[in-house]
Structures are given as structure tokens and as C-alpha cells.
Amino acid sequence: MAAAITLDRIIAVQAAYVRCIDSGELESWPDFFTDDCLYKVTTAENHKLGFEAGIIYADTKNMLIDRIVSLRQANIYEKQTYRHILGLPTILANGGNEVECETPFFVARIMHDGQTDVFATGHYLDTCRHAGNDLKFARKIVVCDSSRIDTLMAIPL
Amino acid sequence: MDAKTNNGATHSNSAPPNSTPAMEWPAGMLTRIPFWVYQSPELYAQEQHRVYEGPIWNYLCLECEVAKPGDYRTTFLGSMPVVVARDYDNEIYAFENRCAHRGALIALDGGGHARDFTCVYHAWNYDLKGNLKGVAFEDGVAGKGGMGKTFCRADHGPRKLRIAIFCGLLFGSLSDDVPPIEEYLGDEIARRIARVLHKPLVVIGRFTQMLPNNWKLYFENVKDTYHASLLHTFFTTFKINRLSQRGGLVIDESGGHHASFAMIDPTVTGGDYAQAGLRSENEDLTLTDKSLVAFEDEFHDGCSLQILTVFPGLVVQQIQNALAVRQVLPKGQHSTALNWTYIGFADDTPELRRARLRQGNLAGPAGYVSMEDGAVGGFVQRGIAAAANERAVVEMGGGGTTNEGTRATEASVRGFWKAYRANMGI
């Protein structure tokens, strides 16, 4: 039987997730998700109004893999990195094999010329699921506080 | 040389430092665009009066966003804040979002439901048509104060817009001279809007993308069929849009509106890009989840892509089954708000809705084939920082502004400048 999903384990997977993005190891990013995951970047307004569309919308892990392939090989954008700062997760529901939790984030975007801006703030609404010894995201809804995106969103949140 | 010495220098020889560039542009020239048009604060101020408040129709919002009596949305006519509301007579009204008293915003949020509006500053009250209905303490308090005897509420109020609705798109105009909307659009553009927006719409998402460039650079970009498959390599690789693919370009008589389109043609294998040695050719790139680009021909005409613009700031998008309207709003000479409204139809099947959500990845601020457009206007704006009197070259396909059988042309960009110069009187 798998170990219980504790706050410690949730914090660990969240920390590993943002470390993966911020260090630029985007090829490993899809591995944080289950094969049948839902990953969506939306805004507080859209979330509140129940609008389904996302700035990014992927309902399979393969779509996440494709996004990274596209970013690496097809899309054009200036070199940039993110720095995610996470707040502490709140467990909303613990079903044993799955946990729903909410984790606030703050993301700075650092451009190649040094310009640094607050790119996004918001919270992750996650469903974490046991996958062997790991926790994976069966669902990650990225709810940005603001409805404005500056310039473009290349790297995922 | 320090600034003080510089400022103190006499201007006996050529132009003084920091002088306004000579804003020259030979009449009728459409193949050369002087860069000051993207920089000048004077021109920016004139655009509000001559373009947005001129004899044109401004896209305001969707009719379905004010579906029920009492529903309202706030939007813009160029820089002018606007309230759009459906009154209890079931008619839609639009008026300047500016209190007749001191000029404060009447409605502060993006929209909602209201019986009337009350300005927060001094509680002046308006009905949903924008009529001033109440002035706090109009008769004074205990016989003292109050408005002057000659004050008449009916003489005061925010400016009211004329309204036109076409295929669920809501337009507003401050001009009495603007032609009816169908005439403004022209037959072909109207027909091409109607082929997409042919039944009741629902909003499935709303996002704002802030662009670091003048609004005209974005609007030109949307009209620019030449760049599409060169800058956006995702498209070409998956054969959604190649210049060699069957398609075309339609430009209305004014030049201000256009539609470019591509037809399904799975037999095309592109050699054009490989021969030219262009970056776009990358046959090795494959999608792991190919269902992303599985197109359902929901309009039953084989048209898999149609990008349509209406002067001066509306884009109607059909990229496969990803439908959206985009509102282009000026936010200063060097800043533009691009308001994306992702739409579906009220009677979408779950499968078709899912296809729209998935194909939504193609467009928007993170779109596979559109994210570059968020940045490229900024590349121009930064590139021309010291080039006010230099000129862009817009000569692909010659100098014309008429419909052509190819998308390897800048005819629709020239069309934009034709309409812009006509409206601006420059």
C-alpha cells in the first residue's frame, strides 16, 4: 500500500515542479503529470465565471510533451526565464489515493537583457495522485490573479 | 558633452537636438510607411478624433455578453471608456463611461447586471440608456444649496453611441455619417463573417494580452499574409497554412477590412520553403498528440482557416475549430491591449467543444501560431527607436490594395494604410 499523501510530500512535489521549470529542464516537465492529466492556465475571472478555455489547455500528457517540442523547435520568443516563489499548500480534500490542494505562486520573468517583471501571481488548484512512489498531477489548474498577460506566454507556469 | 551644454547650444546649423521630426509622407504613398506613424503623440491624439470617433464602426463586445435586460459590459471606443447595456425594453444602448458631473467613470468593473448606474463620486444616477436621471441633493438640503434654477438634467449626460449588430458582433459609432454596418463591411467581408458566426454564440474564455507596441503594428500584423508562414513555423510544419496551400485574400473597397483564408488540401507537399532554405521547413517535427490539429469541417465549405479584420480594430478568427474575436485597443503610442474572447456555439456537441478547447492552444497569448505576434510588434517598436524619418518597405506583390489569388503579398497591409490615410486626412 502506498504511503499516505502528506503535506510534506505535496510540498516536495510542488518544489520539484517549479525547480524543473525555473532551471529550464522543460523536457522533464510533462513527467510531473499523469497520462490523462488536465493542465490549464486560466485567470481568476475566467475561473469564477466557469469559462472553460485556457491560455494553455492540455488534457493529455502528450499535449504537454508537444508544447515543449514546439517551444524548443518551432516558436520564436526572446530568451527568458521564470523564478517561481511558492506559498504553502492548503489541502482542500484528502481522498487517500488523491489529494486536492491549493498552492499560491509568484512568478518573476527575467528577460535576456536583465529586465525583471512580475509576470504572474495566482494559485495552483491541483489534484495530486499516487503514481508508484511518486506523486503526479492528475489535474493542475493555474489560476492567474490578473487577466492580463504581458507580451506572450512561452514557458508554462 | 553633458546635457546642459547640449541644451544650451545654439541651433545655427541643422535641426536642433530633440526637435520634432519632419512628418513627411507623400500623398497616396502606400508602399513606404514612415516610422513616425508608430511614435508620434500628436498623431496618437488625432487618431482618437479622426479614426475612432470618425465615420467608422468600432467593435464593442458580443451581443451575447449583454444577453438579458440589465446586463452590461464596459469596453472602449479607442481611448474612450464605454458602457454597453441592455435595457428593460430589450434594446442595447452604449454611452461614454463618464459622469456628466465631474467626469468620473460611471461603471467601474468589467461588466455585470444592474438596474441603473450611480457614479460613486457624488451619486449622480443614470438609467441603462445613459440618461441622467438623478442628481444628489438637486434641490439642496433644508432649503439651502442645490443646483441652480436653470439646471436641466436632460441637457447633461455622457455622449451616446449609435449601435449596430451584425452576426452577434456589437459595434458602436459616434458618427452620424457612418453607413449602415452591412454597407460599411461590404458584401464579401459581411459574407465571410456570416459563414463563421452563423448561429448563437457563447463565450468560453476572455484574456487580455498587453502588446509593447503601437496598435497599428498589431493590426498590420494580422493583415500581413506574407509573414504568417515565415514567422509562425508551427503552422507550416503541420501544413495548416502554407503559401502554396489553396487559399486567398479578400480586401474590401475601402482597404480597411480583409479576410485571408486557406482551404483543406492534404495532398500538398511544400517544396517552396525547402528550396528557399527557410527556417519554416522542418519536416521532422511531429506531434505526439496529433488530434490537436484534427479539424472538423463544421462550416461544410473546406475552409480550415480564416483571419478577418474590420477597420480599425476587430479580428474575427477561425483557426480550424478555434474561434475567437480579438479587440485591438490603443493604450498609448507604445502599448496596445489585445482583448481575446474565445467563443463557441450554444449548441456545440461535447466533442466539438473539446476540439475548440484543445485547438485554443493554437492562438492566444500562448498560441502555437500566434505567440510570436505578441512580441514582433515590440521588435519593430524597439528597432525603429531612432528612425522616425526612415520608412518601412511594403512592396510585396507590388503596390496594389486589391484582391489577389495569392497570400505572398502585402496588399492588405497597403489596404490598411489606404483606409487609415483616408480617415486621418494625411
PDB file of C-alpha atoms in Angstrom, chain A:
ATOM      1  CA  MET A   1       0.000   0.000   0.000  1.00  0.00           C
ATOM      2  CA  ALA A   2       1.293   3.435  -0.947  1.00  0.00           C
ATOM      3  CA  ALA A   3       2.300   5.847   1.780  1.00  0.00           C
ATOM      4  CA  ALA A   4      -0.274   8.446   2.778  1.00  0.00           C
ATOM      5  CA  ILE A   5      -0.241  11.730   0.890  1.00  0.00           C
ATOM      6  CA  THR A   6       1.063  14.113   3.482  1.00  0.00           C
ATOM      7  CA  LEU A   7       1.669  17.841   3.389  1.00  0.00           C
ATOM      8  CA  ASP A   8       5.400  17.089   3.287  1.00  0.00           C
ATOM      9  CA  ARG A   9       5.037  15.100   0.087  1.00  0.00           C
ATOM     10  CA  ILE A  10       2.865  17.781  -1.515  1.00  0.00           C
ATOM     11  CA  ILE A  11       5.409  20.466  -0.660  1.00  0.00           C
ATOM     12  CA  ALA A  12       8.165  18.293  -2.100  1.00  0.00           C
ATOM     13  CA  VAL A  13       6.415  17.729  -5.423  1.00  0.00           C
ATOM     14  CA  GLN A  14       5.499  21.421  -5.747  1.00  0.00           C
ATOM     15  CA  ALA A  15       9.089  22.428  -5.053  1.00  0.00           C
ATOM     16  CA  ALA A  16      10.405  19.939  -7.600  1.00  0.00           C
ATOM     17  CA  TYR A  17       7.835  21.122 -10.164  1.00  0.00           C
ATOM     18  CA  VAL A  18       8.812  24.796 -10.071  1.00  0.00           C
ATOM     19  CA  ARG A  19      12.508  23.933  -9.838  1.00  0.00           C
ATOM     20  CA  CYS A  20      12.139  21.990 -13.088  1.00  0.00           C
ATOM     21  CA  ILE A  21      10.619  24.988 -14.884  1.00  0.00           C
ATOM     22  CA  ASP A  22      12.904  27.644 -13.431  1.00  0.00           C
ATOM     23  CA  SER A  23      16.047  25.662 -14.189  1.00  0.00           C
ATOM     24  CA  GLY A  24      14.971  25.264 -17.806  1.00  0.00           C
ATOM     25  CA  GLU A  25      14.635  21.473 -17.736  1.00  0.00           C
ATOM     26  CA  LEU A  26      11.392  21.702 -19.628  1.00  0.00           C
ATOM     27  CA  GLU A  27      11.744  18.264 -21.223  1.00  0.00           C
ATOM     28  CA  SER A  28      11.172  16.806 -17.735  1.00  0.00           C
ATOM     29  CA  TRP A  29       8.128  18.978 -17.058  1.00  0.00           C
ATOM     30  CA  PRO A  30       5.497  16.617 -18.563  1.00  0.00           C
ATOM     31  CA  ASP A  31       6.698  13.834 -16.246  1.00  0.00           C
ATOM     32  CA  PHE A  32       5.091  15.604 -13.314  1.00  0.00           C
ATOM     33  CA  PHE A  33       1.697  14.746 -14.807  1.00  0.00           C
ATOM     34  CA  THR A  34      -0.389  11.595 -15.228  1.00  0.00           C
ATOM     35  CA  ASP A  35      -1.105  10.401 -18.778  1.00  0.00           C
ATOM     36  CA  ASP A  36      -4.745  11.530 -18.576  1.00  0.00           C
ATOM     37  CA  CYS A  37      -3.987  14.844 -16.853  1.00  0.00           C
ATOM     38  CA  LEU A  38      -5.691  18.184 -17.277  1.00  0.00           C
ATOM     39  CA  TYR A  39      -3.346  21.168 -17.299  1.00  0.00           C
ATOM     40  CA  LYS A  40      -4.910  24.555 -17.829  1.00  0.00           C
ATOM     41  CA  VAL A  41      -3.668  28.121 -17.440  1.00  0.00           C
ATOM     42  CA  THR A  42      -6.569  30.438 -16.801  1.00  0.00           C
ATOM     43  CA  THR A  43      -7.415  33.552 -14.819  1.00  0.00           C
ATOM     44  CA  ALA A  44      -9.429  34.224 -11.679  1.00  0.00           C
ATOM     45  CA  GLU A  45     -12.151  35.925 -13.731  1.00  0.00           C
ATOM     46  CA  ASN A  46     -12.479  33.050 -16.177  1.00  0.00           C
ATOM     47  CA  HIS A  47     -12.377  30.512 -13.363  1.00  0.00           C
ATOM     48  CA  LYS A  48     -15.084  32.325 -11.430  1.00  0.00           C
ATOM     49  CA  LEU A  49     -17.322  32.638 -14.479  1.00  0.00           C
ATOM     50  CA  GLY A  50     -16.839  28.987 -15.353  1.00  0.00           C
ATOM     51  CA  PHE A  51     -15.278  29.699 -18.760  1.00  0.00           C
ATOM     52  CA  GLU A  52     -13.668  26.514 -19.920  1.00  0.00           C
ATOM     53  CA  ALA A  53     -10.970  27.785 -22.278  1.00  0.00           C
ATOM     54  CA  GLY A  54      -7.397  28.232 -21.166  1.00  0.00           C
ATOM     55  CA  ILE A  55      -4.423  30.278 -22.272  1.00  0.00           C
ATOM     56  CA  ILE A  56      -2.843  26.838 -22.339  1.00  0.00           C
ATOM     57  CA  TYR A  57      -5.138  23.801 -22.324  1.00  0.00           C
ATOM     58  CA  ALA A  58      -3.896  20.236 -22.348  1.00  0.00           C
ATOM     59  CA  ASP A  59      -5.992  17.212 -21.487  1.00  0.00           C
ATOM     60  CA  THR A  60      -3.326  14.624 -22.198  1.00  0.00           C
ATOM     61  CA  LYS A  61       0.289  14.368 -21.099  1.00  0.00           C
ATOM     62  CA  ASN A  62       1.216  14.056 -24.764  1.00  0.00           C
ATOM     63  CA  MET A  63      -0.070  17.590 -25.350  1.00  0.00           C
ATOM     64  CA  LEU A  64       2.383  18.795 -22.692  1.00  0.00           C
ATOM     65  CA  ILE A  65       5.202  16.966 -24.451  1.00  0.00           C
ATOM     66  CA  ASP A  66       4.162  18.627 -27.730  1.00  0.00           C
ATOM     67  CA  ARG A  67       4.157  22.049 -26.129  1.00  0.00           C
ATOM     68  CA  ILE A  68       7.771  21.668 -25.111  1.00  0.00           C
ATOM     69  CA  VAL A  69       8.755  20.329 -28.543  1.00  0.00           C
ATOM     70  CA  SER A  70       7.059  23.351 -30.106  1.00  0.00           C
ATOM     71  CA  LEU A  71       8.770  25.773 -27.718  1.00  0.00           C
ATOM     72  CA  ARG A  72      12.135  24.248 -28.470  1.00  0.00           C
ATOM     73  CA  GLN A  73      11.770  23.809 -32.231  1.00  0.00           C
ATOM     74  CA  ALA A  74       9.016  25.980 -33.655  1.00  0.00           C
ATOM     75  CA  ASN A  75       8.198  29.022 -31.556  1.00  0.00           C
ATOM     76  CA  ILE A  76      10.102  32.295 -31.574  1.00  0.00           C
ATOM     77  CA  TYR A  77      10.480  34.306 -28.389  1.00  0.00           C
ATOM     78  CA  GLU A  78      13.217  36.217 -26.668  1.00  0.00           C
ATOM     79  CA  LYS A  79      15.339  34.278 -24.221  1.00  0.00           C
ATOM     80  CA  GLN A  80      13.746  34.431 -20.805  1.00  0.00           C
ATOM     81  CA  THR A  81      13.481  32.534 -17.545  1.00  0.00           C
ATOM     82  CA  TYR A  82      10.999  32.421 -14.681  1.00  0.00           C
ATOM     83  CA  ARG A  83      11.507  32.435 -10.947  1.00  0.00           C
ATOM     84  CA  HIS A  84       8.603  30.819  -9.118  1.00  0.00           C
ATOM     85  CA  ILE A  85       8.147  31.603  -5.429  1.00  0.00           C
ATOM     86  CA  LEU A  86       5.560  29.331  -3.828  1.00  0.00           C
ATOM     87  CA  GLY A  87       3.466  29.819  -0.734  1.00  0.00           C
ATOM     88  CA  LEU A  88       2.418  26.959   1.495  1.00  0.00           C
ATOM     89  CA  PRO A  89      -0.109  24.467   0.134  1.00  0.00           C
ATOM     90  CA  THR A  90      -3.539  24.082   1.648  1.00  0.00           C
ATOM     91  CA  ILE A  91      -5.089  20.619   1.494  1.00  0.00           C
ATOM     92  CA  LEU A  92      -8.684  21.028   0.356  1.00  0.00           C
ATOM     93  CA  ALA A  93      -9.682  17.382   0.265  1.00  0.00           C
ATOM     94  CA  ASN A  94      -7.810  14.182   1.048  1.00  0.00           C
ATOM     95  CA  GLY A  95      -9.287  11.094  -0.525  1.00  0.00           C
ATOM     96  CA  GLY A  96      -6.427   8.802   0.419  1.00  0.00           C
ATOM     97  CA  ASN A  97      -5.223   7.986  -3.085  1.00  0.00           C
ATOM     98  CA  GLU A  98      -5.810  11.551  -4.312  1.00  0.00           C
ATOM     99  CA  VAL A  99      -5.452  14.935  -2.698  1.00  0.00           C
ATOM    100  CA  GLU A 100      -6.853  18.247  -3.814  1.00  0.00           C
ATOM    101  CA  CYS A 101      -4.720  21.171  -2.783  1.00  0.00           C
ATOM    102  CA  GLU A 102      -4.185  24.832  -3.447  1.00  0.00           C
ATOM    103  CA  THR A 103      -0.763  26.478  -3.594  1.00  0.00           C
ATOM    104  CA  PRO A 104      -0.112  30.194  -4.182  1.00  0.00           C
ATOM    105  CA  PHE A 105       2.625  31.265  -6.595  1.00  0.00           C
ATOM    106  CA  PHE A 106       4.501  34.385  -7.569  1.00  0.00           C
ATOM    107  CA  VAL A 107       6.412  34.340 -10.849  1.00  0.00           C
ATOM    108  CA  ALA A 108       9.013  36.852 -11.939  1.00  0.00           C
ATOM    109  CA  ARG A 109      10.081  36.839 -15.606  1.00  0.00           C
ATOM    110  CA  ILE A 110      13.720  37.622 -16.273  1.00  0.00           C
ATOM    111  CA  MET A 111      14.495  38.705 -19.842  1.00  0.00           C
ATOM    112  CA  HIS A 112      17.859  38.151 -21.517  1.00  0.00           C
ATOM    113  CA  ASP A 113      18.739  41.832 -21.090  1.00  0.00           C
ATOM    114  CA  GLY A 114      18.088  41.668 -17.364  1.00  0.00           C
ATOM    115  CA  GLN A 115      14.668  43.252 -17.282  1.00  0.00           C
ATOM    116  CA  THR A 116      12.736  41.614 -14.484  1.00  0.00           C
ATOM    117  CA  ASP A 117       8.977  41.921 -14.080  1.00  0.00           C
ATOM    118  CA  VAL A 118       6.236  40.346 -12.050  1.00  0.00           C
ATOM    119  CA  PHE A 119       4.850  38.095 -14.767  1.00  0.00           C
ATOM    120  CA  ALA A 120       2.082  36.332 -12.857  1.00  0.00           C
ATOM    121  CA  THR A 121       0.655  35.755  -9.423  1.00  0.00           C
ATOM    122  CA  GLY A 122      -2.049  33.275  -8.589  1.00  0.00           C
ATOM    123  CA  HIS A 123      -2.612  29.805  -7.249  1.00  0.00           C
ATOM    124  CA  TYR A 124      -2.411  26.227  -8.418  1.00  0.00           C
ATOM    125  CA  LEU A 125      -5.536  24.152  -7.943  1.00  0.00           C
ATOM    126  CA  ASP A 126      -4.105  20.659  -8.030  1.00  0.00           C
ATOM    127  CA  THR A 127      -5.181  17.087  -7.790  1.00  0.00           C
ATOM    128  CA  CYS A 128      -2.172  15.019  -6.721  1.00  0.00           C
ATOM    129  CA  ARG A 129      -2.356  11.295  -7.240  1.00  0.00           C
ATOM    130  CA  HIS A 130      -0.210   8.341  -6.232  1.00  0.00           C
ATOM    131  CA  ALA A 131       1.870   7.017  -9.115  1.00  0.00           C
ATOM    132  CA  GLY A 132       4.162   4.332  -7.730  1.00  0.00           C
ATOM    133  CA  ASN A 133       6.345   6.040  -5.169  1.00  0.00           C
ATOM    134  CA  ASP A 134       5.755   9.452  -6.714  1.00  0.00           C
ATOM    135  CA  LEU A 135       3.007  11.990  -6.607  1.00  0.00           C
ATOM    136  CA  LYS A 136       1.829  13.186 -10.004  1.00  0.00           C
ATOM    137  CA  PHE A 137      -0.574  15.883 -11.019  1.00  0.00           C
ATOM    138  CA  ALA A 138      -3.800  14.433 -12.375  1.00  0.00           C
ATOM    139  CA  ARG A 139      -5.057  17.992 -12.636  1.00  0.00           C
ATOM    140  CA  LYS A 140      -3.307  21.336 -12.396  1.00  0.00           C
ATOM    141  CA  ILE A 141      -5.401  24.440 -12.948  1.00  0.00           C
ATOM    142  CA  VAL A 142      -3.151  27.505 -12.926  1.00  0.00           C
ATOM    143  CA  VAL A 143      -5.396  30.367 -11.849  1.00  0.00           C
ATOM    144  CA  CYS A 144      -3.665  33.686 -12.515  1.00  0.00           C
ATOM    145  CA  ASP A 145      -4.950  36.593 -10.455  1.00  0.00           C
ATOM    146  CA  SER A 146      -4.772  39.042 -13.341  1.00  0.00           C
ATOM    147  CA  SER A 147      -6.472  38.673 -16.703  1.00  0.00           C
ATOM    148  CA  ARG A 148      -3.573  40.464 -18.396  1.00  0.00           C
ATOM    149  CA  ILE A 149      -0.645  38.645 -19.922  1.00  0.00           C
ATOM    150  CA  ASP A 150       2.318  40.779 -20.863  1.00  0.00           C
ATOM    151  CA  THR A 151       3.586  40.228 -24.434  1.00  0.00           C
ATOM    152  CA  LEU A 152       3.293  36.437 -24.582  1.00  0.00           C
ATOM    153  CA  MET A 153       3.396  33.278 -22.518  1.00  0.00           C
ATOM    154  CA  ALA A 154       6.005  30.874 -23.814  1.00  0.00           C
ATOM    155  CA  ILE A 155       7.251  28.946 -20.789  1.00  0.00           C
ATOM    156  CA  PRO A 156       4.499  27.220 -18.792  1.00  0.00           C
ATOM    157  CA  LEU A 157       3.632  28.259 -15.246  1.00  0.00           C
TER     158      LEU A 157
END
